[in-house]
């Protein structure tokens, strides 16, 4: 499993990284969260609003920071 | 959709209106009977102002942020981009300015959004209309203006904010500034794996709206209270007409001065509006104050720094220049009319 957080480095992106890590802990998954901050790489995902979460190359959502429970649900599915 | 949820939300709304309706008599009773302060004293005036305005503004904020949060679940940047992609300039500018108000936007996403729009063939001027209106016409500003000054000032702010976004975007489009984009912008090709639109039911939308309330109100409430406290102090203690000489109508230079001071200042709407209220009350002219507020909220240095990654200096300067000119025009217009 590969998890990436797309964001240019604002407060919300940091928050999403923290919450994603918490959600992974909740699911007992040992996966490191990769941060993607290069704007061209972000654009390559077709994302226009940051932060966004990418699981195994698929964009799950963009432009918001869900809570830990919702994140766990998203990652699990 | 869970029906139960409406049974909770609707009575809450009724309770909201009921409390709101009786805030004024309640605050007066609290200040002048319970405390008990004399309405004729400065302290009495200041405390009555604070006790009435704080719950009033916070209640309005919760309601409007919830409403706007709900509306925003119907708009995404992706959908807005699709709407704007095929539009011609004039119509496009108007739609972009309107969509800028309702599309969720955070200034840290300004660059990917800009790239995404340009990539999809949205004209440069139309993209600018969106980028101007999104921060300038914001819901927190509108609520505070409505709560503190009434619907006329709030309406004026909305209308002139949109007019500047439309006008400045149109002018920037005429100037043919495409050559001042950073060269890599036009080479960037967006991946085809664009995020799919999520399917949301009403339950999800209400969740999102609640989340918006928690996030936004949680972030700004302290600024609001601090601002109202300052406003209350000025309301009670500063003599009337003090600001008239510096920011009054007859001081023609005060409008450009307000813009010059406002641009490098960066504050959210919640922090700046109670200050504005204090200025207005003590004799500052409406146009001058409006110009100051728009310069602070609408044109911010941090956003320019972010945009510098995709725009060359001449384009940044043209952007700031045209918008500042629009703000000046609005300032003078209002000082002339009112």
GROMACS .gro file of C-alpha atoms in nm:
model
  415
    1UNK     CA    1   0.000   0.000   0.000
    2UNK     CA    2   0.129   0.344  -0.092
    3UNK     CA    3  -0.008   0.658   0.066
    4UNK     CA    4   0.074   1.010  -0.051
    5UNK     CA    5  -0.036   1.347   0.077
    6UNK     CA    6  -0.033   1.617  -0.190
    7UNK     CA    7   0.019   1.970  -0.070
    8UNK     CA    8   0.238   2.272  -0.124
    9UNK     CA    9   0.317   2.297   0.246
   10UNK     CA   10   0.045   2.501   0.410
   11UNK     CA   11  -0.098   2.433   0.755
   12UNK     CA   12  -0.383   2.220   0.622
   13UNK     CA   13  -0.145   1.985   0.443
   14UNK     CA   14   0.048   1.924   0.764
   15UNK     CA   15  -0.280   1.861   0.944
   16UNK     CA   16  -0.383   1.604   0.683
   17UNK     CA   17  -0.049   1.423   0.719
   18UNK     CA   18  -0.088   1.407   1.097
   19UNK     CA   19  -0.445   1.281   1.076
   20UNK     CA   20  -0.357   1.026   0.808
   21UNK     CA   21  -0.084   0.888   1.030
   22UNK     CA   22  -0.330   0.867   1.318
   23UNK     CA   23  -0.580   0.686   1.095
   24UNK     CA   24  -0.312   0.436   0.988
   25UNK     CA   25  -0.230   0.369   1.350
   26UNK     CA   26  -0.598   0.312   1.418
   27UNK     CA   27  -0.604   0.053   1.137
   28UNK     CA   28  -0.279  -0.103   1.263
   29UNK     CA   29  -0.112  -0.045   0.929
   30UNK     CA   30   0.263   0.008   0.909
   31UNK     CA   31   0.279   0.242   0.612
   32UNK     CA   32   0.479   0.561   0.589
   33UNK     CA   33   0.300   0.862   0.449
   34UNK     CA   34   0.483   1.020   0.159
   35UNK     CA   35   0.457   1.396   0.115
   36UNK     CA   36   0.437   1.531  -0.238
   37UNK     CA   37   0.504   1.903  -0.247
   38UNK     CA   38   0.632   1.965  -0.600
   39UNK     CA   39   0.364   2.154  -0.785
   40UNK     CA   40   0.424   1.972  -1.115
   41UNK     CA   41   0.392   1.633  -0.949
   42UNK     CA   42   0.070   1.749  -0.783
   43UNK     CA   43  -0.067   1.867  -1.116
   44UNK     CA   44   0.018   1.528  -1.267
   45UNK     CA   45  -0.249   1.379  -1.039
   46UNK     CA   46  -0.506   1.614  -1.185
   47UNK     CA   47  -0.560   1.781  -0.849
   48UNK     CA   48  -0.645   2.152  -0.831
   49UNK     CA   49  -0.708   2.204  -0.464
   50UNK     CA   50  -0.476   2.094  -0.190
   51UNK     CA   51  -0.442   1.907   0.035
   52UNK     CA   52  -0.531   1.580  -0.135
   53UNK     CA   53  -0.490   1.215  -0.040
   54UNK     CA   54  -0.365   0.953  -0.286
   55UNK     CA   55  -0.388   0.583  -0.205
   56UNK     CA   56  -0.209   0.346  -0.446
   57UNK     CA   57  -0.203   0.613  -0.715
   58UNK     CA   58  -0.573   0.693  -0.689
   59UNK     CA   59  -0.691   1.036  -0.572
   60UNK     CA   60  -0.942   0.986  -0.287
   61UNK     CA   61  -1.035   1.349  -0.226
   62UNK     CA   62  -0.895   1.697  -0.270
   63UNK     CA   63  -0.927   2.032  -0.100
   64UNK     CA   64  -1.037   1.926   0.245
   65UNK     CA   65  -0.916   1.769   0.568
   66UNK     CA   66  -1.153   1.494   0.690
   67UNK     CA   67  -1.138   1.371   1.050
   68UNK     CA   68  -0.943   1.063   1.156
   69UNK     CA   69  -1.242   0.824   1.151
   70UNK     CA   70  -1.341   0.924   0.800
   71UNK     CA   71  -0.980   0.892   0.687
   72UNK     CA   72  -0.960   0.542   0.832
   73UNK     CA   73  -1.275   0.448   0.642
   74UNK     CA   74  -1.135   0.592   0.319
   75UNK     CA   75  -0.801   0.414   0.355
   76UNK     CA   76  -0.964   0.084   0.449
   77UNK     CA   77  -1.187   0.074   0.144
   78UNK     CA   78  -3.068   1.058   0.434
   79UNK     CA   79  -3.133   1.025   0.800
   80UNK     CA   80  -3.466   1.186   0.875
   81UNK     CA   81  -3.381   1.206   1.243
   82UNK     CA   82  -3.121   1.466   1.165
   83UNK     CA   83  -3.377   1.714   1.035
   84UNK     CA   84  -3.574   1.669   1.354
   85UNK     CA   85  -3.271   1.793   1.543
   86UNK     CA   86  -3.167   2.068   1.303
   87UNK     CA   87  -3.504   2.235   1.248
   88UNK     CA   88  -3.587   2.291   1.617
   89UNK     CA   89  -3.230   2.417   1.664
   90UNK     CA   90  -3.297   2.675   1.394
   91UNK     CA   91  -3.618   2.786   1.567
   92UNK     CA   92  -3.434   2.817   1.899
   93UNK     CA   93  -3.165   3.018   1.719
   94UNK     CA   94  -3.416   3.272   1.588
   95UNK     CA   95  -3.587   3.294   1.924
   96UNK     CA   96  -3.264   3.370   2.110
   97UNK     CA   97  -3.149   3.612   1.841
   98UNK     CA   98  -3.476   3.799   1.861
   99UNK     CA   99  -3.439   3.858   2.235
  100UNK     CA  100  -3.067   3.933   2.250
  101UNK     CA  101  -3.110   4.309   2.270
  102UNK     CA  102  -3.353   4.326   2.566
  103UNK     CA  103  -3.159   4.047   2.738
  104UNK     CA  104  -2.824   4.225   2.703
  105UNK     CA  105  -2.974   4.550   2.832
  106UNK     CA  106  -3.130   4.371   3.126
  107UNK     CA  107  -2.797   4.202   3.200
  108UNK     CA  108  -2.595   4.524   3.176
  109UNK     CA  109  -2.824   4.774   3.342
  110UNK     CA  110  -3.018   4.562   3.593
  111UNK     CA  111  -2.801   4.267   3.688
  112UNK     CA  112  -2.460   4.432   3.682
  113UNK     CA  113  -2.600   4.722   3.741
  114UNK     CA  114  -2.440   4.989   3.525
  115UNK     CA  115  -2.572   5.333   3.438
  116UNK     CA  116  -2.666   5.366   3.067
  117UNK     CA  117  -2.547   5.728   3.078
  118UNK     CA  118  -2.188   5.639   3.165
  119UNK     CA  119  -1.909   5.548   2.924
  120UNK     CA  120  -1.849   5.217   3.097
  121UNK     CA  121  -2.220   5.133   3.073
  122UNK     CA  122  -2.219   5.208   2.699
  123UNK     CA  123  -1.905   5.002   2.637
  124UNK     CA  124  -2.026   4.701   2.835
  125UNK     CA  125  -2.374   4.707   2.679
  126UNK     CA  126  -2.212   4.713   2.334
  127UNK     CA  127  -1.988   4.416   2.414
  128UNK     CA  128  -2.257   4.207   2.583
  129UNK     CA  129  -2.494   4.259   2.290
  130UNK     CA  130  -2.252   4.233   1.997
  131UNK     CA  131  -2.052   3.928   2.099
  132UNK     CA  132  -2.336   3.672   2.105
  133UNK     CA  133  -2.500   3.841   1.809
  134UNK     CA  134  -2.198   3.820   1.581
  135UNK     CA  135  -2.105   3.469   1.694
  136UNK     CA  136  -2.460   3.344   1.634
  137UNK     CA  137  -2.470   3.500   1.289
  138UNK     CA  138  -2.131   3.350   1.214
  139UNK     CA  139  -2.240   2.997   1.307
  140UNK     CA  140  -2.558   3.021   1.099
  141UNK     CA  141  -2.395   3.167   0.790
  142UNK     CA  142  -2.087   2.946   0.796
  143UNK     CA  143  -2.321   2.647   0.820
  144UNK     CA  144  -2.530   2.773   0.529
  145UNK     CA  145  -2.230   2.856   0.314
  146UNK     CA  146  -2.069   2.523   0.408
  147UNK     CA  147  -2.381   2.349   0.282
  148UNK     CA  148  -2.388   2.549  -0.043
  149UNK     CA  149  -2.020   2.480  -0.101
  150UNK     CA  150  -2.077   2.105  -0.107
  151UNK     CA  151  -2.248   2.164  -0.440
  152UNK     CA  152  -1.941   2.329  -0.589
  153UNK     CA  153  -1.590   2.198  -0.641
  154UNK     CA  154  -1.298   2.364  -0.818
  155UNK     CA  155  -1.318   2.088  -1.078
  156UNK     CA  156  -1.682   2.159  -1.154
  157UNK     CA  157  -1.620   2.535  -1.162
  158UNK     CA  158  -1.338   2.481  -1.407
  159UNK     CA  159  -1.561   2.276  -1.635
  160UNK     CA  160  -1.822   2.551  -1.626
  161UNK     CA  161  -1.571   2.823  -1.712
  162UNK     CA  162  -1.370   2.631  -1.972
  163UNK     CA  163  -1.579   2.709  -2.277
  164UNK     CA  164  -1.688   3.061  -2.181
  165UNK     CA  165  -1.607   3.377  -2.370
  166UNK     CA  166  -1.446   3.661  -2.182
  167UNK     CA  167  -1.719   3.900  -2.068
  168UNK     CA  168  -1.969   3.632  -1.967
  169UNK     CA  169  -1.679   3.429  -1.829
  170UNK     CA  170  -1.563   3.716  -1.604
  171UNK     CA  171  -1.908   3.754  -1.452
  172UNK     CA  172  -1.948   3.381  -1.392
  173UNK     CA  173  -1.596   3.345  -1.255
  174UNK     CA  174  -1.653   3.625  -1.003
  175UNK     CA  175  -1.982   3.469  -0.889
  176UNK     CA  176  -1.835   3.120  -0.869
  177UNK     CA  177  -1.542   3.262  -0.673
  178UNK     CA  178  -1.784   3.338  -0.391
  179UNK     CA  179  -1.926   2.987  -0.358
  180UNK     CA  180  -1.641   2.759  -0.464
  181UNK     CA  181  -1.432   2.633  -0.172
  182UNK     CA  182  -1.093   2.798  -0.203
  183UNK     CA  183  -0.789   2.840   0.017
  184UNK     CA  184  -0.512   3.074  -0.092
  185UNK     CA  185  -0.253   2.799  -0.052
  186UNK     CA  186  -0.425   2.625  -0.346
  187UNK     CA  187  -0.394   2.936  -0.563
  188UNK     CA  188  -0.114   2.792  -0.777
  189UNK     CA  189  -0.260   2.449  -0.859
  190UNK     CA  190  -0.595   2.616  -0.922
  191UNK     CA  191  -0.440   2.873  -1.151
  192UNK     CA  192  -0.254   2.603  -1.345
  193UNK     CA  193  -0.564   2.387  -1.363
  194UNK     CA  194  -0.776   2.670  -1.502
  195UNK     CA  195  -0.520   2.784  -1.760
  196UNK     CA  196  -0.459   2.425  -1.864
  197UNK     CA  197  -0.830   2.368  -1.927
  198UNK     CA  198  -0.844   2.672  -2.155
  199UNK     CA  199  -1.005   2.917  -1.915
  200UNK     CA  200  -0.892   3.261  -2.041
  201UNK     CA  201  -0.633   3.437  -1.823
  202UNK     CA  202  -0.863   3.732  -1.743
  203UNK     CA  203  -1.145   3.498  -1.639
  204UNK     CA  204  -0.905   3.308  -1.412
  205UNK     CA  205  -0.810   3.638  -1.250
  206UNK     CA  206  -1.173   3.728  -1.191
  207UNK     CA  207  -1.202   3.407  -0.991
  208UNK     CA  208  -0.877   3.464  -0.802
  209UNK     CA  209  -0.983   3.818  -0.705
  210UNK     CA  210  -1.336   3.739  -0.596
  211UNK     CA  211  -1.256   3.421  -0.401
  212UNK     CA  212  -1.067   3.584  -0.113
  213UNK     CA  213  -1.226   3.932  -0.131
  214UNK     CA  214  -1.593   3.839  -0.116
  215UNK     CA  215  -1.584   3.603   0.179
  216UNK     CA  216  -1.867   3.485   0.396
  217UNK     CA  217  -1.711   3.581   0.728
  218UNK     CA  218  -1.669   3.940   0.605
  219UNK     CA  219  -2.028   3.951   0.485
  220UNK     CA  220  -2.169   3.821   0.814
  221UNK     CA  221  -1.971   4.065   1.021
  222UNK     CA  222  -2.068   4.356   0.799
  223UNK     CA  223  -2.431   4.254   0.814
  224UNK     CA  224  -2.423   4.203   1.190
  225UNK     CA  225  -2.244   4.527   1.270
  226UNK     CA  226  -2.366   4.769   1.002
  227UNK     CA  227  -2.679   4.618   0.854
  228UNK     CA  228  -2.770   4.482   0.513
  229UNK     CA  229  -2.690   4.798   0.317
  230UNK     CA  230  -2.318   4.800   0.387
  231UNK     CA  231  -2.299   4.420   0.349
  232UNK     CA  232  -2.479   4.443   0.015
  233UNK     CA  233  -2.252   4.723  -0.102
  234UNK     CA  234  -1.948   4.520  -0.012
  235UNK     CA  235  -2.078   4.218  -0.203
  236UNK     CA  236  -2.174   4.420  -0.510
  237UNK     CA  237  -1.855   4.627  -0.530
  238UNK     CA  238  -1.634   4.326  -0.456
  239UNK     CA  239  -1.794   4.141  -0.747
  240UNK     CA  240  -1.769   4.450  -0.968
  241UNK     CA  241  -1.396   4.483  -0.901
  242UNK     CA  242  -1.338   4.111  -0.967
  243UNK     CA  243  -1.530   4.129  -1.295
  244UNK     CA  244  -1.379   4.460  -1.408
  245UNK     CA  245  -1.019   4.389  -1.309
  246UNK     CA  246  -1.033   4.041  -1.465
  247UNK     CA  247  -1.173   4.185  -1.786
  248UNK     CA  248  -0.904   4.455  -1.806
  249UNK     CA  249  -0.627   4.204  -1.732
  250UNK     CA  250  -0.765   3.985  -2.010
  251UNK     CA  251  -0.750   4.282  -2.255
  252UNK     CA  252  -0.387   4.350  -2.166
  253UNK     CA  253  -0.274   4.023  -2.330
  254UNK     CA  254  -0.026   3.931  -2.063
  255UNK     CA  255   0.012   3.562  -2.150
  256UNK     CA  256   0.379   3.618  -2.232
  257UNK     CA  257   0.443   3.704  -1.868
  258UNK     CA  258   0.350   3.360  -1.742
  259UNK     CA  259   0.647   3.157  -1.623
  260UNK     CA  260   0.748   2.948  -1.925
  261UNK     CA  261   0.693   2.613  -1.756
  262UNK     CA  262   0.327   2.695  -1.688
  263UNK     CA  263   0.218   2.637  -2.044
  264UNK     CA  264   0.428   2.321  -2.069
  265UNK     CA  265   0.273   2.162  -1.762
  266UNK     CA  266   0.030   1.901  -1.874
  267UNK     CA  267  -0.217   1.788  -1.627
  268UNK     CA  268  -0.255   1.417  -1.566
  269UNK     CA  269  -0.568   1.259  -1.703
  270UNK     CA  270  -0.647   1.093  -1.372
  271UNK     CA  271  -0.837   1.395  -1.245
  272UNK     CA  272  -1.024   1.327  -0.924
  273UNK     CA  273  -1.374   1.201  -0.983
  274UNK     CA  274  -1.662   1.396  -0.841
  275UNK     CA  275  -1.770   1.244  -0.514
  276UNK     CA  276  -2.128   1.137  -0.476
  277UNK     CA  277  -2.268   1.307  -0.169
  278UNK     CA  278  -2.602   1.255  -0.001
  279UNK     CA  279  -2.768   1.509   0.227
  280UNK     CA  280  -2.621   1.345   0.531
  281UNK     CA  281  -2.268   1.395   0.395
  282UNK     CA  282  -2.347   1.756   0.306
  283UNK     CA  283  -2.472   1.832   0.656
  284UNK     CA  284  -2.159   1.665   0.795
  285UNK     CA  285  -1.942   1.889   0.579
  286UNK     CA  286  -2.133   2.198   0.684
  287UNK     CA  287  -2.092   2.109   1.052
  288UNK     CA  288  -1.724   2.049   0.995
  289UNK     CA  289  -1.697   2.393   0.831
  290UNK     CA  290  -1.859   2.554   1.136
  291UNK     CA  291  -1.621   2.378   1.373
  292UNK     CA  292  -1.319   2.471   1.163
  293UNK     CA  293  -1.398   2.833   1.075
  294UNK     CA  294  -1.571   2.944   1.393
  295UNK     CA  295  -1.306   2.760   1.594
  296UNK     CA  296  -1.041   2.960   1.412
  297UNK     CA  297  -1.191   3.309   1.418
  298UNK     CA  298  -1.394   3.340   1.738
  299UNK     CA  299  -1.106   3.482   1.938
  300UNK     CA  300  -1.041   3.752   1.676
  301UNK     CA  301  -1.408   3.838   1.673
  302UNK     CA  302  -1.424   3.880   2.049
  303UNK     CA  303  -1.099   4.077   2.061
  304UNK     CA  304  -1.225   4.299   1.779
  305UNK     CA  305  -1.558   4.359   1.948
  306UNK     CA  306  -1.379   4.443   2.273
  307UNK     CA  307  -1.173   4.706   2.090
  308UNK     CA  308  -1.487   4.829   1.919
  309UNK     CA  309  -1.668   4.848   2.254
  310UNK     CA  310  -1.385   5.050   2.406
  311UNK     CA  311  -1.387   5.295   2.117
  312UNK     CA  312  -1.766   5.308   2.119
  313UNK     CA  313  -1.767   5.412   2.482
  314UNK     CA  314  -1.452   5.621   2.519
  315UNK     CA  315  -1.329   5.781   2.195
  316UNK     CA  316  -1.492   6.117   2.120
  317UNK     CA  317  -1.715   6.138   1.812
  318UNK     CA  318  -1.565   6.288   1.500
  319UNK     CA  319  -1.204   6.212   1.593
  320UNK     CA  320  -1.143   6.023   1.269
  321UNK     CA  321  -1.328   6.273   1.052
  322UNK     CA  322  -1.022   6.491   0.996
  323UNK     CA  323  -0.794   6.202   0.896
  324UNK     CA  324  -1.030   5.964   0.718
  325UNK     CA  325  -1.323   6.191   0.645
  326UNK     CA  326  -1.465   6.283   0.306
  327UNK     CA  327  -1.284   6.611   0.270
  328UNK     CA  328  -0.944   6.443   0.300
  329UNK     CA  329  -0.911   6.337  -0.068
  330UNK     CA  330  -0.578   6.166  -0.011
  331UNK     CA  331  -0.719   5.935   0.251
  332UNK     CA  332  -0.849   5.682  -0.006
  333UNK     CA  333  -0.512   5.611  -0.173
  334UNK     CA  334  -0.348   5.623   0.170
  335UNK     CA  335  -0.595   5.362   0.299
  336UNK     CA  336  -0.513   5.133   0.005
  337UNK     CA  337  -0.137   5.181   0.045
  338UNK     CA  338  -0.158   5.098   0.413
  339UNK     CA  339  -0.398   4.809   0.352
  340UNK     CA  340  -0.213   4.610   0.084
  341UNK     CA  341   0.088   4.499   0.287
  342UNK     CA  342  -0.135   4.432   0.588
  343UNK     CA  343  -0.263   4.083   0.601
  344UNK     CA  344  -0.545   3.990   0.828
  345UNK     CA  345  -0.851   3.778   0.803
  346UNK     CA  346  -1.187   3.947   0.780
  347UNK     CA  347  -1.267   3.866   1.142
  348UNK     CA  348  -0.972   4.067   1.267
  349UNK     CA  349  -1.017   4.371   1.048
  350UNK     CA  350  -1.389   4.440   1.054
  351UNK     CA  351  -1.433   4.540   1.420
  352UNK     CA  352  -1.149   4.791   1.361
  353UNK     CA  353  -1.340   4.917   1.061
  354UNK     CA  354  -1.649   4.954   1.273
  355UNK     CA  355  -1.462   5.168   1.520
  356UNK     CA  356  -1.324   5.389   1.242
  357UNK     CA  357  -1.666   5.438   1.083
  358UNK     CA  358  -1.836   5.522   1.406
  359UNK     CA  359  -1.590   5.797   1.484
  360UNK     CA  360  -1.635   5.982   1.160
  361UNK     CA  361  -1.430   5.803   0.894
  362UNK     CA  362  -1.595   5.808   0.549
  363UNK     CA  363  -1.758   5.487   0.424
  364UNK     CA  364  -1.569   5.480   0.091
  365UNK     CA  365  -1.233   5.524   0.260
  366UNK     CA  366  -1.306   5.248   0.509
  367UNK     CA  367  -1.440   5.015   0.238
  368UNK     CA  368  -1.122   5.072   0.035
  369UNK     CA  369  -0.907   4.996   0.337
  370UNK     CA  370  -1.094   4.675   0.411
  371UNK     CA  371  -1.081   4.553   0.050
  372UNK     CA  372  -0.709   4.624   0.028
  373UNK     CA  373  -0.644   4.424   0.344
  374UNK     CA  374  -0.863   4.124   0.262
  375UNK     CA  375  -0.846   4.117  -0.117
  376UNK     CA  376  -0.485   4.195  -0.194
  377UNK     CA  377  -0.240   4.013   0.025
  378UNK     CA  378   0.137   3.996   0.007
  379UNK     CA  379   0.156   3.623   0.094
  380UNK     CA  380  -0.076   3.536  -0.195
  381UNK     CA  381   0.139   3.743  -0.433
  382UNK     CA  382   0.446   3.553  -0.317
  383UNK     CA  383   0.267   3.225  -0.386
  384UNK     CA  384   0.153   3.342  -0.730
  385UNK     CA  385   0.504   3.463  -0.817
  386UNK     CA  386   0.585   3.098  -0.888
  387UNK     CA  387   0.364   3.104  -1.195
  388UNK     CA  388   0.351   3.473  -1.287
  389UNK     CA  389   0.643   3.693  -1.383
  390UNK     CA  390   0.687   4.025  -1.208
  391UNK     CA  391   0.516   4.245  -1.473
  392UNK     CA  392   0.203   4.030  -1.451
  393UNK     CA  393   0.201   4.042  -1.070
  394UNK     CA  394   0.238   4.420  -1.082
  395UNK     CA  395  -0.038   4.451  -1.342
  396UNK     CA  396  -0.261   4.234  -1.122
  397UNK     CA  397  -0.199   4.440  -0.809
  398UNK     CA  398  -0.221   4.766  -1.004
  399UNK     CA  399  -0.552   4.694  -1.173
  400UNK     CA  400  -0.716   4.564  -0.855
  401UNK     CA  401  -0.583   4.856  -0.649
  402UNK     CA  402  -0.719   5.096  -0.911
  403UNK     CA  403  -1.060   4.927  -0.884
  404UNK     CA  404  -1.054   4.961  -0.507
  405UNK     CA  405  -0.962   5.331  -0.536
  406UNK     CA  406  -1.251   5.388  -0.775
  407UNK     CA  407  -1.492   5.221  -0.532
  408UNK     CA  408  -1.358   5.430  -0.245
  409UNK     CA  409  -1.404   5.759  -0.427
  410UNK     CA  410  -1.743   5.657  -0.565
  411UNK     CA  411  -1.880   5.588  -0.218
  412UNK     CA  412  -1.738   5.903  -0.069
  413UNK     CA  413  -1.906   6.092  -0.351
  414UNK     CA  414  -2.246   5.922  -0.320
  415UNK     CA  415  -2.288   5.898   0.057
   0.00000   0.00000   0.00000
